[in-house]
Amino acid sequence: MRSITVEILGVKLEAALLNPKVAKKYDDGIKKVVRIADESRACGSGPEAIEIQCNAVIGFIDDIFGHDSAKKVLGEETDLLTCLDAWEELTDVYEKQVNPILEERNEKVKFKEKNGDV
């Protein structure tokens, strides 16, 4: 299975993002983090809510990219703003980093077909 390298907060991570099981895990993980963040609002804006939201992002990163990947991206200790910055990049990873790889590959195939190289 081939991995794709993406960058989150300047840190390169690899995952088989075009494997259907991993893509489903990613989609399900996005929904889970959103649900957890919504539920954490019941705690208010205090330290408990911050911890819940940070842990949701950390768990998502580790689930998709492997154990301790979140530490690579966020450091040993983190804060909510850093987690939210990582989250923003994670939610755009397919649109901004994975899809362009596929588009480039498709263009290469079209070029080869057009020039009779296929």
JSON list of C-alpha atoms in Angstrom, two decimals:
[
{"chain": "A", "resi": 1, "resn": "MET", "atom": "CA", "xyz": [0.00, 0.00, 0.00]},
{"chain": "A", "resi": 2, "resn": "ARG", "atom": "CA", "xyz": [1.41, 3.37, -1.02]},
{"chain": "A", "resi": 3, "resn": "SER", "atom": "CA", "xyz": [1.56, 6.27, 1.35]},
{"chain": "A", "resi": 4, "resn": "ILE", "atom": "CA", "xyz": [1.16, 9.91, 0.50]},
{"chain": "A", "resi": 5, "resn": "THR", "atom": "CA", "xyz": [3.22, 12.55, 2.26]},
{"chain": "A", "resi": 6, "resn": "VAL", "atom": "CA", "xyz": [1.32, 15.58, 3.51]},
{"chain": "A", "resi": 7, "resn": "GLU", "atom": "CA", "xyz": [2.40, 18.50, 5.63]},
{"chain": "A", "resi": 8, "resn": "ILE", "atom": "CA", "xyz": [0.64, 19.64, 8.79]},
{"chain": "A", "resi": 9, "resn": "LEU", "atom": "CA", "xyz": [2.04, 22.70, 10.57]},
{"chain": "A", "resi": 10, "resn": "GLY", "atom": "CA", "xyz": [5.26, 22.26, 8.63]},
{"chain": "A", "resi": 11, "resn": "VAL", "atom": "CA", "xyz": [5.70, 18.61, 9.65]},
{"chain": "A", "resi": 12, "resn": "LYS", "atom": "CA", "xyz": [5.66, 15.91, 6.99]},
{"chain": "A", "resi": 13, "resn": "LEU", "atom": "CA", "xyz": [3.47, 12.90, 7.73]},
{"chain": "A", "resi": 14, "resn": "GLU", "atom": "CA", "xyz": [2.69, 9.82, 5.70]},
{"chain": "A", "resi": 15, "resn": "ALA", "atom": "CA", "xyz": [-0.47, 7.76, 5.39]},
{"chain": "A", "resi": 16, "resn": "ALA", "atom": "CA", "xyz": [-2.17, 5.65, 2.75]},
{"chain": "A", "resi": 17, "resn": "LEU", "atom": "CA", "xyz": [-4.76, 8.38, 2.24]},
{"chain": "A", "resi": 18, "resn": "LEU", "atom": "CA", "xyz": [-5.99, 6.88, -1.06]},
{"chain": "A", "resi": 19, "resn": "ASN", "atom": "CA", "xyz": [-6.73, 3.51, 0.49]},
{"chain": "A", "resi": 20, "resn": "PRO", "atom": "CA", "xyz": [-10.53, 3.30, 0.86]},
{"chain": "A", "resi": 21, "resn": "LYS", "atom": "CA", "xyz": [-10.33, 2.07, 4.46]},
{"chain": "A", "resi": 22, "resn": "VAL", "atom": "CA", "xyz": [-8.00, 4.89, 5.47]},
{"chain": "A", "resi": 23, "resn": "ALA", "atom": "CA", "xyz": [-10.14, 7.44, 3.61]},
{"chain": "A", "resi": 24, "resn": "LYS", "atom": "CA", "xyz": [-13.20, 6.18, 5.50]},
{"chain": "A", "resi": 25, "resn": "LYS", "atom": "CA", "xyz": [-11.29, 6.32, 8.79]},
{"chain": "A", "resi": 26, "resn": "TYR", "atom": "CA", "xyz": [-10.36, 9.92, 7.93]},
{"chain": "A", "resi": 27, "resn": "ASP", "atom": "CA", "xyz": [-13.98, 10.87, 7.16]},
{"chain": "A", "resi": 28, "resn": "ASP", "atom": "CA", "xyz": [-15.26, 9.15, 10.29]},
{"chain": "A", "resi": 29, "resn": "GLY", "atom": "CA", "xyz": [-12.50, 10.79, 12.35]},
{"chain": "A", "resi": 30, "resn": "ILE", "atom": "CA", "xyz": [-13.41, 14.26, 11.08]},
{"chain": "A", "resi": 31, "resn": "LYS", "atom": "CA", "xyz": [-17.02, 13.69, 12.15]},
{"chain": "A", "resi": 32, "resn": "LYS", "atom": "CA", "xyz": [-15.91, 12.34, 15.53]},
{"chain": "A", "resi": 33, "resn": "VAL", "atom": "CA", "xyz": [-13.71, 15.36, 16.31]},
{"chain": "A", "resi": 34, "resn": "VAL", "atom": "CA", "xyz": [-16.53, 17.73, 15.35]},
{"chain": "A", "resi": 35, "resn": "ARG", "atom": "CA", "xyz": [-18.96, 15.80, 17.57]},
{"chain": "A", "resi": 36, "resn": "ILE", "atom": "CA", "xyz": [-16.53, 15.81, 20.49]},
{"chain": "A", "resi": 37, "resn": "ALA", "atom": "CA", "xyz": [-15.86, 19.54, 20.08]},
{"chain": "A", "resi": 38, "resn": "ASP", "atom": "CA", "xyz": [-19.60, 20.24, 20.05]},
{"chain": "A", "resi": 39, "resn": "GLU", "atom": "CA", "xyz": [-20.12, 18.11, 23.16]},
{"chain": "A", "resi": 40, "resn": "SER", "atom": "CA", "xyz": [-17.22, 19.82, 24.96]},
{"chain": "A", "resi": 41, "resn": "ARG", "atom": "CA", "xyz": [-19.11, 23.11, 24.80]},
{"chain": "A", "resi": 42, "resn": "ALA", "atom": "CA", "xyz": [-21.25, 21.78, 27.62]},
{"chain": "A", "resi": 43, "resn": "CYS", "atom": "CA", "xyz": [-18.15, 22.14, 29.80]},
{"chain": "A", "resi": 44, "resn": "GLY", "atom": "CA", "xyz": [-17.90, 25.83, 28.94]},
{"chain": "A", "resi": 45, "resn": "SER", "atom": "CA", "xyz": [-14.61, 27.36, 27.89]},
{"chain": "A", "resi": 46, "resn": "GLY", "atom": "CA", "xyz": [-12.60, 26.11, 30.83]},
{"chain": "A", "resi": 47, "resn": "PRO", "atom": "CA", "xyz": [-9.63, 23.78, 31.02]},
{"chain": "A", "resi": 48, "resn": "GLU", "atom": "CA", "xyz": [-11.76, 20.64, 30.74]},
{"chain": "A", "resi": 49, "resn": "ALA", "atom": "CA", "xyz": [-13.23, 21.74, 27.39]},
{"chain": "A", "resi": 50, "resn": "ILE", "atom": "CA", "xyz": [-9.77, 22.72, 26.12]},
{"chain": "A", "resi": 51, "resn": "GLU", "atom": "CA", "xyz": [-8.35, 19.33, 27.09]},
{"chain": "A", "resi": 52, "resn": "ILE", "atom": "CA", "xyz": [-11.23, 17.47, 25.45]},
{"chain": "A", "resi": 53, "resn": "GLN", "atom": "CA", "xyz": [-10.82, 19.38, 22.18]},
{"chain": "A", "resi": 54, "resn": "CYS", "atom": "CA", "xyz": [-7.03, 19.03, 22.12]},
{"chain": "A", "resi": 55, "resn": "ASN", "atom": "CA", "xyz": [-7.26, 15.31, 22.85]},
{"chain": "A", "resi": 56, "resn": "ALA", "atom": "CA", "xyz": [-9.75, 14.85, 20.02]},
{"chain": "A", "resi": 57, "resn": "VAL", "atom": "CA", "xyz": [-7.32, 16.42, 17.52]},
{"chain": "A", "resi": 58, "resn": "ILE", "atom": "CA", "xyz": [-4.37, 14.49, 18.96]},
{"chain": "A", "resi": 59, "resn": "GLY", "atom": "CA", "xyz": [-6.29, 11.22, 18.71]},
{"chain": "A", "resi": 60, "resn": "PHE", "atom": "CA", "xyz": [-7.30, 11.95, 15.13]},
{"chain": "A", "resi": 61, "resn": "ILE", "atom": "CA", "xyz": [-3.72, 12.69, 14.04]},
{"chain": "A", "resi": 62, "resn": "ASP", "atom": "CA", "xyz": [-2.41, 9.54, 15.72]},
{"chain": "A", "resi": 63, "resn": "ASP", "atom": "CA", "xyz": [-5.21, 7.42, 14.29]},
{"chain": "A", "resi": 64, "resn": "ILE", "atom": "CA", "xyz": [-4.56, 8.49, 10.70]},
{"chain": "A", "resi": 65, "resn": "PHE", "atom": "CA", "xyz": [-0.78, 8.96, 10.68]},
{"chain": "A", "resi": 66, "resn": "GLY", "atom": "CA", "xyz": [0.35, 6.58, 13.42]},
{"chain": "A", "resi": 67, "resn": "HIS", "atom": "CA", "xyz": [1.25, 6.57, 17.10]},
{"chain": "A", "resi": 68, "resn": "ASP", "atom": "CA", "xyz": [3.08, 9.71, 18.30]},
{"chain": "A", "resi": 69, "resn": "SER", "atom": "CA", "xyz": [2.46, 11.58, 15.03]},
{"chain": "A", "resi": 70, "resn": "ALA", "atom": "CA", "xyz": [0.60, 14.24, 17.01]},
{"chain": "A", "resi": 71, "resn": "LYS", "atom": "CA", "xyz": [3.72, 14.86, 19.12]},
{"chain": "A", "resi": 72, "resn": "LYS", "atom": "CA", "xyz": [5.70, 15.45, 15.94]},
{"chain": "A", "resi": 73, "resn": "VAL", "atom": "CA", "xyz": [3.15, 18.03, 14.78]},
{"chain": "A", "resi": 74, "resn": "LEU", "atom": "CA", "xyz": [2.13, 19.63, 18.07]},
{"chain": "A", "resi": 75, "resn": "GLY", "atom": "CA", "xyz": [5.18, 19.05, 20.28]},
{"chain": "A", "resi": 76, "resn": "GLU", "atom": "CA", "xyz": [5.33, 17.47, 23.71]},
{"chain": "A", "resi": 77, "resn": "GLU", "atom": "CA", "xyz": [2.93, 20.06, 25.11]},
{"chain": "A", "resi": 78, "resn": "THR", "atom": "CA", "xyz": [0.37, 21.97, 23.14]},
{"chain": "A", "resi": 79, "resn": "ASP", "atom": "CA", "xyz": [-2.45, 24.46, 23.43]},
{"chain": "A", "resi": 80, "resn": "LEU", "atom": "CA", "xyz": [-5.87, 24.85, 21.88]},
{"chain": "A", "resi": 81, "resn": "LEU", "atom": "CA", "xyz": [-4.81, 27.41, 19.27]},
{"chain": "A", "resi": 82, "resn": "THR", "atom": "CA", "xyz": [-2.07, 25.12, 17.96]},
{"chain": "A", "resi": 83, "resn": "CYS", "atom": "CA", "xyz": [-4.52, 22.20, 17.87]},
{"chain": "A", "resi": 84, "resn": "LEU", "atom": "CA", "xyz": [-7.04, 24.34, 15.99]},
{"chain": "A", "resi": 85, "resn": "ASP", "atom": "CA", "xyz": [-4.37, 25.38, 13.48]},
{"chain": "A", "resi": 86, "resn": "ALA", "atom": "CA", "xyz": [-3.50, 21.72, 12.91]},
{"chain": "A", "resi": 87, "resn": "TRP", "atom": "CA", "xyz": [-7.19, 20.88, 12.68]},
{"chain": "A", "resi": 88, "resn": "GLU", "atom": "CA", "xyz": [-7.74, 23.50, 10.00]},
{"chain": "A", "resi": 89, "resn": "GLU", "atom": "CA", "xyz": [-4.93, 22.04, 7.89]},
{"chain": "A", "resi": 90, "resn": "LEU", "atom": "CA", "xyz": [-6.16, 18.49, 8.51]},
{"chain": "A", "resi": 91, "resn": "THR", "atom": "CA", "xyz": [-9.65, 19.27, 7.28]},
{"chain": "A", "resi": 92, "resn": "ASP", "atom": "CA", "xyz": [-8.19, 20.61, 4.02]},
{"chain": "A", "resi": 93, "resn": "VAL", "atom": "CA", "xyz": [-5.62, 17.86, 3.49]},
{"chain": "A", "resi": 94, "resn": "TYR", "atom": "CA", "xyz": [-7.49, 16.13, 0.66]},
{"chain": "A", "resi": 95, "resn": "GLU", "atom": "CA", "xyz": [-8.49, 19.32, -1.13]},
{"chain": "A", "resi": 96, "resn": "LYS", "atom": "CA", "xyz": [-5.14, 21.07, -0.87]},
{"chain": "A", "resi": 97, "resn": "GLN", "atom": "CA", "xyz": [-2.60, 18.24, -0.77]},
{"chain": "A", "resi": 98, "resn": "VAL", "atom": "CA", "xyz": [-4.01, 14.91, -1.95]},
{"chain": "A", "resi": 99, "resn": "ASN", "atom": "CA", "xyz": [-6.27, 15.95, -4.83]},
{"chain": "A", "resi": 100, "resn": "PRO", "atom": "CA", "xyz": [-3.50, 17.97, -6.57]},
{"chain": "A", "resi": 101, "resn": "ILE", "atom": "CA", "xyz": [-1.38, 14.79, -6.65]},
{"chain": "A", "resi": 102, "resn": "LEU", "atom": "CA", "xyz": [-4.22, 12.96, -8.40]},
{"chain": "A", "resi": 103, "resn": "GLU", "atom": "CA", "xyz": [-4.81, 15.84, -10.80]},
{"chain": "A", "resi": 104, "resn": "GLU", "atom": "CA", "xyz": [-1.12, 15.93, -11.73]},
{"chain": "A", "resi": 105, "resn": "ARG", "atom": "CA", "xyz": [-1.14, 12.20, -12.35]},
{"chain": "A", "resi": 106, "resn": "ASN", "atom": "CA", "xyz": [-4.27, 12.45, -14.50]},
{"chain": "A", "resi": 107, "resn": "GLU", "atom": "CA", "xyz": [-2.67, 15.22, -16.56]},
{"chain": "A", "resi": 108, "resn": "LYS", "atom": "CA", "xyz": [0.36, 13.00, -17.18]},
{"chain": "A", "resi": 109, "resn": "VAL", "atom": "CA", "xyz": [-1.90, 10.20, -18.41]},
{"chain": "A", "resi": 110, "resn": "LYS", "atom": "CA", "xyz": [-3.84, 12.58, -20.66]},
{"chain": "A", "resi": 111, "resn": "PHE", "atom": "CA", "xyz": [-0.57, 13.92, -22.07]},
{"chain": "A", "resi": 112, "resn": "LYS", "atom": "CA", "xyz": [0.66, 10.40, -22.81]},
{"chain": "A", "resi": 113, "resn": "GLU", "atom": "CA", "xyz": [-2.65, 9.47, -24.45]},
{"chain": "A", "resi": 114, "resn": "LYS", "atom": "CA", "xyz": [-2.62, 12.63, -26.54]},
{"chain": "A", "resi": 115, "resn": "ASN", "atom": "CA", "xyz": [0.92, 11.96, -27.73]},
{"chain": "A", "resi": 116, "resn": "GLY", "atom": "CA", "xyz": [0.34, 8.26, -28.37]},
{"chain": "A", "resi": 117, "resn": "ASP", "atom": "CA", "xyz": [2.67, 7.13, -25.58]},
{"chain": "A", "resi": 118, "resn": "VAL", "atom": "CA", "xyz": [0.08, 4.82, -24.03]}
]
